[in-house]
Amino acid sequence: MAKAFASQGDMTEKKITFDQIGDGLYAFTAEGDPNSGVIIGDDSVMIVEAQATPRLANKVIECVRSVTDKPISHVVLTHYHAVRVLGASAYGADQIIMGDQARAMVVERGQEDWDSEFQRFPRLFEGHESIPGLTYPTTTFSDDMTVYLGNRRIDLMHLGRAHTSGDIVIHVPDQNVMFTGDIVEDHSACYCGDGHFADWGDTLDNIASFDVDAIAPGRGGALIGKEAVERAIESTRDFVYSTYAPAAKVAARGGSLKEAWDAVRAECDPKFADYAIYEHCLPFNVARAYDEARGIDTPRIWTAQRDLEMWDALQG
């Protein structure tokens, strides 16, 4: 391999922020690292996204304990990726909730994804020895589900394919706040290696139709106010389109993956090079865009070996 993946050398600890985005609602963010959300109900707490390890989950718990002593009863996982789910055991929650499709992807490719992500981004897996194994939900749903924490209503919904085929969002109607997982990012690259480019824009439209007052995105800062929400939705849309369109043109003329890489860089570097994890995401994004443009609807499973083979092809 000519050089390491960008994130293999990223060992700098990120600054944590814990922003209130509504009454009893918080966004745990860390300069482009995976975010978590906190929803405080009448008698208990729901966590959105578990983090990659129990060690990182404990940082979320510390923030929760700074604002409430209510027990954590639910953990909701927006999709199956290792950096989102493997810290779930730290919370001691009775309920771990995923969409049906996300659970199916844990079964199909969860271990491969863990092995792949562990190789790509070692800093996020510090303390990995405490991970008890793959995270499976106690509860799943197909299209939508409502959870009540006392009188607080929380709506879980699958609004379409985007970052994965099984993405869900979490909406808290009494504050009109949404937790979007990696469907929406703010000043952070979208990871599209398991994505569905053709569907992503429609799913963003479905989110926009809620006209929410705040969003906790998958990465990047909390989005408070309709102007910030709209800006992040549109910048995410631009990122996804700008990645796919050049790769699709190359694929349409029978060009190579390396040619798609060069075309995407030419389009995206001037606009997104300063985004968090941009270099980390780019090779996987190009590979998936190139596949989708050639008619491969279901993303191929990433493995540690496939990562290296793809990276060698792009470098060569």
XYZ file of N, CA and C in Angstrom, residues 49-54 57 61 72 75 77 82 84-93 96 131-136:
87
model
N -27.550 6.889 19.357
C -26.192 6.512 18.928
C -25.315 6.208 20.140
N -24.700 5.033 20.120
C -24.034 4.512 21.313
C -22.553 4.841 21.406
N -21.927 5.290 20.313
C -20.480 5.457 20.179
C -19.814 4.105 19.875
N -18.511 4.164 19.578
C -17.799 2.990 19.067
C -17.382 2.005 20.149
N -17.198 2.490 21.362
C -16.723 1.632 22.447
C -17.384 2.049 23.756
N -17.414 1.171 24.741
C -17.880 1.589 26.070
C -17.075 2.760 26.631
N -18.596 5.718 25.116
C -19.949 5.841 25.651
C -19.935 6.470 27.036
N -22.158 9.426 28.872
C -22.824 9.251 30.166
C -22.415 10.351 31.146
N -30.987 5.632 32.316
C -31.009 5.484 30.853
C -31.767 4.206 30.522
N -31.663 2.915 24.247
C -30.636 3.331 23.294
C -31.199 3.080 21.898
N -30.401 3.256 17.823
C -29.289 3.241 16.879
C -29.835 3.489 15.479
N -20.239 0.173 13.019
C -19.551 -0.137 14.272
C -19.312 1.093 15.130
N -21.024 3.514 15.587
C -22.285 3.988 16.177
C -22.828 3.058 17.256
N -22.503 1.784 17.181
C -23.286 0.816 17.961
C -22.508 0.023 19.001
N -21.186 -0.100 18.878
C -20.466 -1.068 19.705
C -20.273 -0.624 21.152
N -20.598 0.621 21.466
C -20.528 1.086 22.847
C -21.808 0.890 23.630
N -22.807 0.237 23.041
C -24.148 0.186 23.632
C -24.181 -0.450 25.013
N -23.297 -1.400 25.276
C -23.355 -2.123 26.547
C -23.111 -1.218 27.750
N -22.424 -0.090 27.551
C -22.078 0.791 28.675
C -23.303 1.430 29.326
N -24.392 1.561 28.580
C -25.536 2.326 29.080
C -26.440 1.523 30.007
N -26.371 0.214 29.938
C -27.230 -0.611 30.782
C -28.703 -0.441 30.509
N -29.050 -0.083 29.263
C -30.448 0.177 28.919
C -31.218 -1.123 28.718
N -32.772 -1.629 23.403
C -31.902 -1.178 22.319
C -32.707 -1.324 21.037
N -15.421 -4.057 24.471
C -16.600 -4.331 23.642
C -16.968 -5.811 23.791
N -18.189 -6.117 24.238
C -18.528 -7.522 24.489
C -18.833 -8.318 23.232
N -19.029 -7.651 22.107
C -19.381 -8.333 20.862
C -20.281 -7.442 20.028
N -20.804 -7.985 18.960
C -21.723 -7.225 18.118
C -22.938 -6.775 18.922
N -23.460 -5.610 18.579
C -24.657 -5.082 19.244
C -25.896 -5.477 18.455
N -26.793 -6.204 19.108
C -28.074 -6.565 18.511
C -29.193 -5.854 19.274
